[in-house]
Coordinates of C-alpha atoms and ligand atoms in Angstrom, one line a residue:
M17 CA 51.2 27.2 6.5
T18 CA 47.7 27.6 8.0
K19 CA 45.5 24.7 8.7
K20 CA 43.2 25.8 5.8
T21 CA 46.0 25.8 3.3
T22 CA 47.3 22.4 4.4
R23 CA 43.8 21.0 4.0
A24 CA 43.4 22.5 0.5
A25 CA 46.8 21.1 -0.5
A26 CA 45.8 17.7 0.7
V27 CA 42.5 17.8 -1.2
L28 CA 44.4 18.9 -4.4
A29 CA 47.0 16.1 -4.0
G30 CA 44.2 13.6 -3.5
A31 CA 42.3 14.8 -6.6
L32 CA 45.5 14.7 -8.7
T33 CA 46.3 11.2 -7.5
S34 CA 42.8 10.0 -8.4
V35 CA 43.1 11.6 -11.9
A36 CA 46.6 10.0 -12.2
V37 CA 45.3 6.6 -11.3
A38 CA 42.4 6.9 -13.7
D39 CA 44.8 8.1 -16.4
L40 CA 47.1 5.1 -15.8
V41 CA 44.3 2.5 -16.3
Q42 CA 42.2 4.1 -19.0
P43 CA 42.7 2.4 -22.4
R44 CA 42.1 5.3 -24.9
H45 CA 44.9 7.8 -24.6
S46 CA 48.4 6.4 -24.7
I47 CA 49.9 9.7 -23.7
L48 CA 48.0 9.7 -20.4
R49 CA 49.0 6.1 -19.7
N50 CA 52.6 7.1 -19.8
Y51 CA 52.3 10.7 -18.5
P52 CA 49.3 10.8 -16.2
V53 CA 48.0 14.3 -15.5
A54 CA 50.9 16.0 -17.3
G55 CA 49.7 14.6 -20.6
Y56 CA 46.7 17.0 -20.4
A57 CA 49.1 19.8 -21.2
R58 CA 49.5 18.4 -24.7
F59 CA 45.7 18.4 -25.2
L60 CA 45.6 22.0 -24.2
M61 CA 48.4 23.0 -26.5
E62 CA 46.7 21.1 -29.4
K63 CA 43.5 22.9 -28.7
I64 CA 45.0 26.4 -28.7
R65 CA 47.5 25.7 -31.5
P66 CA 45.4 27.4 -34.2
E67 CA 45.0 30.5 -32.2
I68 CA 48.7 30.7 -31.3
Q69 CA 49.5 30.1 -35.0
Q70 CA 47.1 32.8 -36.1
Y71 CA 47.9 35.4 -33.5
F72 CA 51.6 35.0 -32.9
I73 CA 53.3 32.9 -35.6
E74 CA 51.6 33.6 -38.9
R75 CA 53.1 36.4 -41.0
N76 CA 51.0 38.9 -42.9
F77 CA 51.3 36.9 -46.1
D78 CA 51.6 33.2 -45.3
G79 CA 48.4 32.3 -43.5
E80 CA 46.1 29.8 -45.2
P81 CA 43.6 29.6 -46.8
F82 CA 43.5 33.4 -46.6
D83 CA 46.5 35.3 -45.3
R84 CA 46.3 38.1 -42.8
N85 CA 46.7 40.8 -45.4
T86 CA 43.8 39.5 -47.3
R87 CA 41.6 39.1 -44.3
T88 CA 42.5 42.6 -43.1
M89 CA 41.7 44.0 -46.5
I90 CA 38.2 42.3 -46.4
Y91 CA 37.5 43.5 -42.8
R92 CA 38.6 47.1 -43.6
R93 CA 36.5 47.3 -46.8
A94 CA 33.5 45.8 -45.0
K95 CA 33.8 48.4 -42.3
G96 CA 34.2 51.1 -44.8
K97 CA 37.7 52.0 -43.5
D98 CA 40.8 53.0 -45.4
D99 CA 42.3 49.9 -46.9
H100 CA 45.7 51.4 -48.0
V101 CA 48.9 49.9 -46.7
A102 CA 52.4 51.5 -46.2
F103 CA 56.0 50.8 -47.2
G104 CA 55.7 48.3 -50.1
T105 CA 54.9 44.7 -50.8
E106 CA 55.9 41.9 -48.5
R107 CA 55.3 39.2 -51.1
D108 CA 58.1 37.3 -52.9
L109 CA 57.4 38.6 -56.4
G110 CA 59.8 36.1 -57.9
A111 CA 58.2 33.0 -56.5
V112 CA 57.4 30.4 -59.1
G113 CA 53.7 30.6 -60.0
Y114 CA 53.4 34.2 -58.8
E115 CA 51.1 36.1 -61.1
T116 CA 51.0 39.9 -61.8
L117 CA 49.0 42.3 -63.9
V118 CA 50.6 44.5 -66.6
Q119 CA 50.1 48.2 -66.2
S120 CA 50.0 50.5 -69.2
L121 CA 52.1 53.6 -70.1
A122 CA 48.7 55.0 -71.3
P123 CA 46.4 54.4 -68.3
V124 CA 42.9 55.5 -68.6
Q125 CA 40.5 57.2 -66.1
P126 CA 38.7 54.5 -64.1
A127 CA 35.3 54.0 -65.9
D128 CA 32.2 55.0 -64.1
T129 CA 30.8 51.5 -64.2
D130 CA 30.0 48.6 -61.9
L131 CA 31.1 46.2 -64.7
R132 CA 27.8 44.4 -65.1
V133 CA 27.5 41.4 -67.5
T134 CA 24.5 39.9 -69.1
V135 CA 23.9 36.2 -68.3
G136 CA 21.7 34.2 -70.7
G137 CA 22.4 32.4 -74.0
P138 CA 20.3 32.3 -77.1
D139 CA 17.6 30.0 -75.6
C140 CA 17.1 32.2 -72.6
T141 CA 14.2 34.6 -72.7
R142 CA 14.9 36.3 -69.4
P143 CA 18.6 37.1 -69.3
Y144 CA 19.9 38.7 -66.2
S145 CA 22.3 41.6 -65.8
A146 CA 24.7 40.5 -63.1
S147 CA 27.4 42.2 -61.0
R148 CA 30.9 40.8 -61.7
F149 CA 31.3 39.9 -58.0
N150 CA 28.7 37.9 -56.1
I151 CA 28.0 35.7 -53.1
S152 CA 28.9 32.1 -53.9
A153 CA 26.8 29.1 -53.0
M154 CA 26.5 28.5 -49.2
S155 CA 23.4 26.8 -47.7
F156 CA 21.3 27.7 -44.8
G157 CA 22.4 24.9 -42.5
A158 CA 26.1 25.3 -43.2
L159 CA 25.6 29.0 -42.4
S160 CA 23.5 30.4 -39.6
A161 CA 20.2 32.1 -40.3
N162 CA 21.7 35.5 -39.3
A163 CA 24.7 35.0 -41.6
V164 CA 22.3 34.2 -44.5
L165 CA 20.2 37.2 -43.6
A166 CA 23.2 39.5 -43.5
M167 CA 24.4 38.3 -46.9
N168 CA 20.9 38.6 -48.3
R169 CA 20.6 42.1 -47.0
G170 CA 24.0 43.1 -48.4
A171 CA 23.3 41.6 -51.8
A172 CA 19.9 43.4 -51.9
E173 CA 21.5 46.8 -51.0
G174 CA 24.3 46.4 -53.4
H175 CA 22.3 44.7 -56.2
F176 CA 24.4 41.6 -56.7
L177 CA 23.6 37.9 -56.6
H178 CA 23.2 35.7 -53.6
D179 CA 23.5 32.0 -54.3
T180 CA 21.3 29.9 -52.0
G181 CA 23.7 26.9 -52.0
E182 CA 22.3 23.4 -52.3
G183 CA 20.5 23.3 -48.9
G184 CA 17.3 24.8 -50.3
L185 CA 15.6 28.1 -50.9
T186 CA 14.5 29.3 -47.5
R187 CA 12.7 32.2 -45.9
Y188 CA 16.1 33.7 -45.0
H189 CA 17.1 33.9 -48.7
L190 CA 13.8 35.7 -49.4
R191 CA 13.8 38.1 -46.5
Y192 CA 15.5 41.2 -48.0
G193 CA 14.7 40.6 -51.6
A194 CA 18.2 40.1 -53.0
D195 CA 18.5 38.6 -56.5
L196 CA 19.0 34.9 -56.1
I197 CA 20.7 32.0 -57.8
W198 CA 18.7 29.0 -56.7
E199 CA 21.2 26.1 -56.6
L200 CA 20.0 22.5 -57.0
G201 CA 22.4 19.9 -55.7
S202 CA 21.8 16.2 -56.1
G203 CA 19.4 16.3 -53.1
Y204 CA 17.1 18.7 -54.9
F205 CA 16.2 20.4 -51.6
S206 CA 13.1 22.7 -51.9
A207 CA 12.0 20.7 -55.0
R208 CA 12.4 17.1 -53.9
T209 CA 10.1 14.1 -54.2
A210 CA 9.8 11.6 -51.4
D211 CA 12.2 9.3 -53.3
G212 CA 14.8 12.0 -53.9
R213 CA 13.9 12.9 -57.5
L214 CA 13.1 16.4 -58.8
D215 CA 9.5 17.4 -58.0
R216 CA 8.6 19.4 -61.1
E217 CA 5.6 21.2 -59.4
K218 CA 7.7 22.4 -56.5
F219 CA 10.5 23.4 -58.9
V220 CA 8.1 25.6 -60.9
A221 CA 6.7 27.1 -57.7
N222 CA 10.1 28.3 -56.6
A223 CA 11.9 28.9 -60.0
T224 CA 9.2 31.3 -61.1
R225 CA 9.5 33.5 -58.1
G226 CA 10.5 37.0 -59.1
Q227 CA 13.5 37.0 -56.8
V228 CA 15.0 33.9 -58.4
K229 CA 17.0 35.2 -61.4
M230 CA 19.1 32.2 -62.3
I231 CA 19.1 28.4 -61.6
E232 CA 22.3 26.5 -61.0
I233 CA 22.7 22.7 -61.2
K234 CA 25.6 21.8 -58.9
L235 CA 27.6 18.9 -60.3
S236 CA 30.6 19.3 -58.0
Q237 CA 32.5 21.6 -55.8
G238 CA 36.3 22.2 -55.6
A239 CA 36.7 21.2 -52.0
K240 CA 35.0 17.8 -52.4
P241 CA 34.5 16.9 -56.0
G242 CA 32.9 13.5 -56.5
I243 CA 30.8 13.5 -53.4
G244 CA 27.5 15.1 -52.7
G245 CA 26.8 17.9 -50.1
V246 CA 27.5 17.0 -46.5
L247 CA 25.8 18.6 -43.5
P248 CA 27.1 17.1 -40.2
K249 CA 24.3 16.0 -37.8
E250 CA 25.5 18.5 -35.2
K251 CA 24.1 21.3 -37.5
I252 CA 20.8 19.6 -38.3
T253 CA 18.2 21.5 -36.2
A254 CA 14.5 20.8 -36.4
E255 CA 14.2 23.7 -38.9
V256 CA 17.0 22.4 -41.2
S257 CA 15.6 18.9 -41.0
G258 CA 12.1 20.3 -41.9
I259 CA 13.5 22.3 -44.9
R260 CA 15.5 19.4 -46.3
G261 CA 13.2 16.6 -45.3
V262 CA 16.0 14.7 -43.7
P263 CA 16.4 13.0 -40.2
R264 CA 18.4 14.6 -37.4
D265 CA 20.2 11.6 -36.1
R266 CA 22.8 11.2 -38.9
D267 CA 24.8 13.4 -41.2
C268 CA 22.9 14.7 -44.3
V269 CA 24.8 13.3 -47.3
S270 CA 23.5 14.0 -50.8
P271 CA 24.1 11.4 -53.5
S272 CA 27.3 11.8 -55.5
A273 CA 25.5 11.8 -58.8
H274 CA 22.2 13.4 -59.9
P275 CA 19.3 10.9 -60.2
E276 CA 17.8 13.0 -63.1
F277 CA 20.6 12.5 -65.6
S278 CA 23.7 10.4 -66.1
T279 CA 25.1 11.4 -69.6
P280 CA 26.2 14.7 -71.1
R281 CA 23.2 14.7 -73.5
E282 CA 20.8 14.0 -70.6
L283 CA 22.3 16.9 -68.7
V284 CA 21.9 19.3 -71.6
R285 CA 18.2 18.2 -72.0
F286 CA 17.7 18.6 -68.2
V287 CA 19.0 22.1 -68.5
T288 CA 16.6 22.8 -71.3
E289 CA 13.7 21.4 -69.3
L290 CA 14.5 23.5 -66.3
R291 CA 14.9 26.6 -68.4
E292 CA 11.4 26.0 -69.9
L293 CA 9.9 25.2 -66.5
S294 CA 11.4 28.4 -65.0
G295 CA 9.9 30.5 -67.8
G296 CA 13.1 31.1 -69.7
K297 CA 15.5 32.1 -66.9
P298 CA 19.3 31.4 -67.2
V299 CA 20.1 27.8 -66.1
G300 CA 23.7 26.9 -65.5
I301 CA 25.9 24.3 -64.0
K302 CA 28.7 24.5 -61.4
L303 CA 31.6 22.1 -61.4
C304 CA 35.2 21.6 -60.4
V305 CA 36.9 20.4 -63.6
G306 CA 38.5 17.0 -63.4
D307 CA 38.9 15.1 -66.6
R308 CA 39.2 17.3 -69.7
T309 CA 37.6 14.7 -71.9
Q310 CA 34.5 14.6 -69.7
F311 CA 34.1 18.4 -70.1
L312 CA 34.6 18.0 -73.8
A313 CA 31.9 15.4 -73.8
L314 CA 29.5 18.0 -72.4
C315 CA 30.7 20.4 -75.2
R316 CA 30.0 17.7 -77.8
A317 CA 26.5 17.2 -76.4
M318 CA 25.9 21.0 -76.6
V319 CA 27.1 21.1 -80.2
E320 CA 25.0 18.1 -81.1
E321 CA 21.8 19.3 -79.3
G322 CA 22.3 22.9 -80.4
T323 CA 21.7 24.2 -76.9
G324 CA 23.2 24.0 -73.4
P325 CA 23.7 25.8 -70.1
D326 CA 23.6 29.6 -70.1
F327 CA 26.4 29.7 -67.6
I328 CA 29.1 27.4 -66.3
T329 CA 30.7 28.2 -62.9
V330 CA 34.1 26.7 -62.4
D331 CA 35.1 26.1 -58.8
G332 CA 38.8 25.7 -58.1
A333 CA 40.1 22.8 -56.0
E334 CA 41.3 25.5 -53.6
G335 CA 37.6 26.3 -52.8
G336 CA 36.1 26.1 -49.4
T337 CA 33.4 24.0 -47.8
G338 CA 31.5 23.7 -44.6
S339 CA 32.6 20.1 -44.2
A340 CA 34.6 17.6 -46.3
P341 CA 37.2 14.8 -45.9
L342 CA 40.8 16.2 -45.9
E343 CA 41.9 13.9 -48.8
F344 CA 39.1 15.3 -51.0
Q345 CA 40.1 18.9 -50.2
D346 CA 43.8 18.2 -50.8
R347 CA 44.0 15.9 -53.7
L348 CA 41.1 16.0 -56.1
G349 CA 40.2 18.5 -58.8
M350 CA 41.9 21.2 -60.9
R351 CA 42.8 24.4 -59.2
L352 CA 41.0 27.4 -60.5
T353 CA 43.6 28.7 -63.0
E354 CA 43.8 25.3 -64.8
G355 CA 40.1 24.6 -64.6
L356 CA 39.2 28.0 -66.0
M357 CA 41.7 27.8 -68.9
T358 CA 40.4 24.3 -69.7
V359 CA 36.8 25.5 -69.9
E360 CA 37.7 28.6 -71.8
N361 CA 39.7 26.7 -74.4
A362 CA 37.1 23.9 -74.7
L363 CA 34.2 26.4 -75.2
V364 CA 36.2 28.6 -77.6
A365 CA 37.5 25.7 -79.7
T366 CA 34.1 24.0 -80.0
G367 CA 32.4 27.3 -81.1
L368 CA 30.3 27.6 -77.9
R369 CA 32.0 30.4 -76.0
D370 CA 29.6 33.1 -77.2
R371 CA 26.5 31.4 -75.8
V372 CA 27.9 30.6 -72.3
T373 CA 28.8 33.0 -69.4
V374 CA 31.8 31.5 -67.5
G375 CA 31.8 32.0 -63.7
A376 CA 34.7 31.5 -61.4
S377 CA 35.1 30.8 -57.6
G378 CA 38.0 29.9 -55.5
K379 CA 39.8 32.5 -53.3
I380 CA 38.6 35.5 -55.2
A381 CA 38.8 38.1 -52.6
G382 CA 40.2 41.3 -54.1
G383 CA 40.1 43.4 -57.2
A384 CA 43.3 41.8 -58.6
D385 CA 41.7 38.4 -58.3
I386 CA 38.7 39.6 -60.3
V387 CA 40.9 41.0 -63.1
R388 CA 43.2 38.0 -63.1
R389 CA 40.2 35.6 -63.5
L390 CA 38.8 37.9 -66.2
L391 CA 42.1 37.5 -68.1
Q392 CA 41.9 33.7 -67.7
G393 CA 38.5 33.4 -69.2
A394 CA 35.9 34.1 -66.5
D395 CA 33.1 36.6 -67.0
I396 CA 31.5 36.6 -63.5
M397 CA 33.1 35.9 -60.1
F398 CA 31.8 34.4 -56.9
A399 CA 33.1 34.6 -53.3
A400 CA 32.1 32.4 -50.4
R401 CA 34.7 32.6 -47.6
P402 CA 35.5 36.3 -48.2
M403 CA 31.7 37.0 -47.9
M404 CA 31.8 35.0 -44.6
M405 CA 34.6 37.2 -43.4
A406 CA 32.6 40.3 -44.3
V407 CA 29.9 39.1 -41.9
G408 CA 32.5 38.3 -39.2
C409 CA 34.3 35.0 -39.9
I410 CA 37.7 35.0 -38.3
Q411 CA 39.0 31.9 -40.1
A412 CA 38.8 29.7 -36.9
Q413 CA 38.1 26.7 -39.3
K414 CA 35.5 25.1 -37.0
C415 CA 32.6 25.3 -39.5
N416 CA 31.9 21.6 -39.3
T417 CA 31.5 21.4 -35.5
G418 CA 28.5 23.7 -35.0
R419 CA 30.7 25.7 -32.6
C420 CA 31.6 28.7 -34.8
P421 CA 32.9 31.3 -32.3
V422 CA 31.4 34.2 -34.2
G423 CA 28.0 32.8 -35.1
V424 CA 28.5 32.5 -38.9
A425 CA 28.6 28.8 -39.5
T426 CA 26.5 27.4 -36.7
Q427 CA 22.9 26.7 -35.9
D428 CA 23.4 27.4 -32.2
P429 CA 20.9 30.3 -31.4
V430 CA 23.1 31.8 -28.8
R431 CA 26.3 31.8 -30.9
Q432 CA 24.6 33.2 -34.0
R433 CA 23.4 36.3 -31.9
A434 CA 27.0 37.5 -32.6
V435 CA 25.9 38.3 -36.2
D436 CA 24.0 41.5 -36.1
V437 CA 22.2 41.6 -39.4
D438 CA 21.7 45.4 -39.4
D439 CA 25.4 45.9 -38.9
K440 CA 26.8 43.0 -41.0
G441 CA 24.4 43.4 -44.0
P442 CA 25.8 46.8 -45.0
R443 CA 29.3 45.4 -44.4
V444 CA 28.7 42.8 -47.2
R445 CA 27.6 45.6 -49.5
R446 CA 30.6 47.8 -48.7
Y447 CA 33.0 45.0 -49.2
H448 CA 31.4 44.1 -52.6
D449 CA 31.4 47.7 -53.8
A450 CA 35.0 48.5 -52.7
T451 CA 36.3 45.4 -54.4
V452 CA 34.5 46.0 -57.7
K453 CA 35.8 49.6 -57.6
E454 CA 39.3 48.3 -57.1
A455 CA 39.0 46.0 -60.0
V456 CA 37.9 48.9 -62.2
A457 CA 40.8 51.0 -60.9
L458 CA 43.3 48.2 -61.7
M459 CA 41.9 47.8 -65.2
A460 CA 42.2 51.5 -65.8
A461 CA 45.9 51.3 -64.7
M462 CA 46.2 48.6 -67.3
G463 CA 44.7 50.9 -69.9
A464 CA 41.4 49.0 -70.2
S465 CA 38.0 50.7 -69.7
S466 CA 36.1 47.5 -69.7
P467 CA 36.7 43.7 -69.5
A468 CA 36.3 43.5 -73.2
E469 CA 39.6 45.4 -73.6
L470 CA 41.6 42.9 -71.5
T471 CA 44.0 40.6 -73.4
H472 CA 46.1 37.6 -72.4
D473 CA 49.2 39.9 -72.7
M474 CA 48.0 41.8 -69.6
G475 CA 48.8 39.0 -67.1
R476 CA 52.2 37.5 -66.4
I477 CA 53.3 34.5 -64.5
V478 CA 56.7 33.6 -63.0
L479 CA 57.9 30.3 -64.5
G480 CA 61.4 30.1 -63.0
P481 CA 64.1 32.1 -61.2
D482 CA 64.8 34.2 -64.2
E483 CA 61.8 33.7 -66.3
T484 CA 58.4 35.3 -66.5
R485 CA 55.9 35.2 -69.4
S486 CA 52.6 36.7 -70.3
Y487 CA 49.6 34.4 -70.3
A488 CA 49.5 34.8 -74.1
D489 CA 53.0 33.2 -74.3
A490 CA 52.9 30.8 -71.4
Y491 CA 49.8 29.0 -72.5
R492 CA 48.4 27.7 -75.8
W493 CA 45.0 29.4 -76.3
L494 CA 42.9 27.6 -78.8
T495 CA 41.2 29.6 -81.5
P496 CA 37.4 29.8 -82.2
G497 CA 36.1 26.5 -83.6
E498 CA 39.6 25.0 -83.7
L499 CA 38.6 21.6 -82.5
L500 CA 35.7 21.4 -85.0
E501 CA 38.2 21.7 -87.8
P502 CA 41.6 20.9 -86.4
S503 CA 44.7 21.9 -88.3
T504 CA 48.2 20.5 -88.0
D505 CA 48.9 23.2 -85.5
T506 CA 46.1 22.1 -83.1
P507 CA 47.7 20.5 -80.1
A508 CA 47.5 16.7 -80.5
D509 CA 46.3 16.0 -76.9
W510 CA 43.3 18.3 -77.4
V511 CA 42.4 16.6 -80.7
R512 CA 42.7 13.2 -79.0
D513 CA 40.5 14.2 -76.1
W514 CA 37.9 15.7 -78.4
E515 CA 37.8 12.5 -80.5
R516 CA 37.3 10.5 -77.4
A517 CA 34.6 12.8 -76.0
D518 CA 31.2 11.1 -76.2
A519 CA 27.9 13.0 -75.9
D520 CA 26.3 9.9 -74.5
S521 CA 28.7 9.0 -71.8
F522 CA 30.8 10.7 -69.2
R523 CA 32.9 7.6 -69.0
V524 CA 36.3 8.0 -70.8
Ligands
FMN15 C1 30.5 27.1 -45.5 C2 30.5 26.8 -47.0 C3 29.4 26.2 -47.5 C4 29.4 25.9 -48.9 N1 28.2 25.4 -49.4 C5 28.2 25.2 -50.8 C6 27.0 24.7 -51.4 O1 25.9 24.5 -50.7 N2 27.0 24.5 -52.7 C7 28.1 24.8 -53.5 O2 28.0 24.7 -54.7 N3 29.2 25.3 -52.9 C8 29.3 25.5 -51.6 N4 30.4 26.0 -51.1 C9 31.6 26.3 -52.0 C10 31.5 27.8 -52.3 O3 30.3 28.1 -52.9 C11 32.7 28.2 -53.3 O4 32.5 27.5 -54.5 C12 34.1 27.8 -52.7 O5 34.1 28.0 -51.3 C13 35.2 28.7 -53.4 O6 35.0 30.0 -53.0 P1 35.8 30.8 -51.9 O7 37.2 30.5 -52.1 O8 35.4 32.2 -52.2 O9 35.3 30.3 -50.6 C14 30.5 26.2 -49.7 C15 31.6 26.8 -49.1 C16 31.6 27.1 -47.8 C17 32.8 27.8 -47.2
SF4_16 S1 34.9 31.7 -37.7 FE1 35.7 29.7 -38.1 S2 33.9 28.3 -37.7 FE2 33.1 30.4 -38.0 S3 32.7 30.6 -40.1 FE3 34.7 31.3 -39.9 S4 36.1 29.6 -40.3 FE4 34.0 28.8 -39.9

C-alpha cells in the first residue's frame, strides 16, 4: 500500500467513525442509533424503492394507479406511434369485478364522427358542443406553467375542453385559445373578494370571455372528498401567490364548504345566478358521490325549483390529486362505477335526466373506458392523469413535493424546462384523437354507430368464478320518473332515501 492510499484509508475511517458517533447519539432515527452508518442503506433503499418497483418488479398489468400497459398505450398514442400489441391479453378475464364489452355479430363500419355532445339544459342560452373526451380539472400551481400550456395547446388543436381546475383562470389557460371550463372551488380564485366570497364583478369579467365555454362549481373531488383544495407551500411561487391572493409561508387550503350556499336549494339558485351572470353559458357541478340521500336532496331542489345545473361531473374515489391525505384517498367516496350509476338512476327516476349532461372522471384512459362509462350513464368524459402522461408524466408520484422529475407537477423553473410545449402540445392532441377513434371503433364492433345506440346489455361484469352478467341484469336501473310516482316494484331503499331527501338541507 502506498503512503497516499494509507492516508486516504485513515481519513475515510476517521470520517466513518465520526458519522458513527453522531449516529449513536442523535435522537431522531432509531435505526441509526442501533446500526450506525449501515442504517443509511435502508434510507437509500426506501428512496429508490418506487423506481425498483416500477422498472423491475411491476408486471405489465398490475401497476397502480395506472399499469404499464395503460401508460405505454398513452405514451404511444401521444407520440403518434403504433399502439397495437401482440399475442393476446395478459389480464385475468375471470377476476371478480372485471368488466367487458359485448361485440355484435352484426358489427357496423366505424362512424365518421368525433362523437360530440351538446351541453346545456333548457335554461342555458349558449349550449356548447363538447368532445366526449376532455382535460379534467388541474390547476396552474399543481401543474407547471409549461404543462398547462402544453395541455392548452393540445386542446386548442384538437378542439376539446381544457378545465382550469380550481386554482384560477390564468394567462396560461388563455395562451392558445382552447375552449375552457372555468372551475370555481370554494376559494373562488380569479373571482374572490378579500373575505373569500364570490366577487360578482370579477366573475362576470372572466365568465363572459369568449374562451370560457362552461363554468363548473366544484363541490368535491374523488381523491379528497370533504376537504377543499390543497396546494403545498413548496409549490406557492410569487406568481401562484399573486394569482390566488394567498401567502407563501403556509399550505393553501381552501374551505371544505362553499361560503355562497349551504343547502341544495341555495346551490340550485347559485347555479342559476352564475348562468345569468355568464350570459347563459352551461353551469355545472363536480362532485364525488357520498351519501345517496344528499344527492337526491339536490334532485328534489331541482324538481321544486324547476331548474338546476346543466351538467354534473361525477369524480370517482379512484381519482387523482396533486396532494391529499392518504386516508382521504383510500377510504372516502364512491368509486366511479357506483357513483355514476347512482347519479344516472337518481336523475332518471326524478325526471331530470333529459336536462342534465352527466360527466365522468376517474381512470378513464382508453377507448374502452369511454364506452364503459357511456354504458353506465355518462355523456362526457374527463381525464387528468392520462393527460399528464401525454405531456410526459412518468407516474413517479411526487406531485406534492415540488420535485417532479419531468417538470409536469412543479413550479421549479429548471425542472419545468423538461416540458417542451411545441412537442408536448401536439402529443395531447394526438392522444385525445386516437382514444376517441378507438372508442368509435369499439362501438362499431358492438354494432353501435353512436352512443345513443348503446344499451345496458352491451356491458358485462364478472360476479363470481362461474358467473358473469350484463349491466342490465346485474343492476336495477330505475325507470323515468319512477321515484316521483313509486310503484310496489320500486326498490324500497330508493323510496326511503327519496322521502328523506330535503331540498333545504344536505343533512340526512
Ligand atoms: C395534479 C392534479 C391536480 C388536480 N386538481 C384538481 C382541481 O383543481 N380541481 C378538481 O376538481 N380536480 C382536480 N384534480 C382531479 C382531476 O380533475 C380528476 O377529477 C381526477 O384526477 C380523476 O381523473 P384521472 O383518473 O383521469 O386522473 C386534480 C388531479 C390531479 C392529478
Ligand atoms: S412524474 Fe411524478 S411527480 Fe411528475 S407529474 Fe407525474 S406523478 Fe407527479
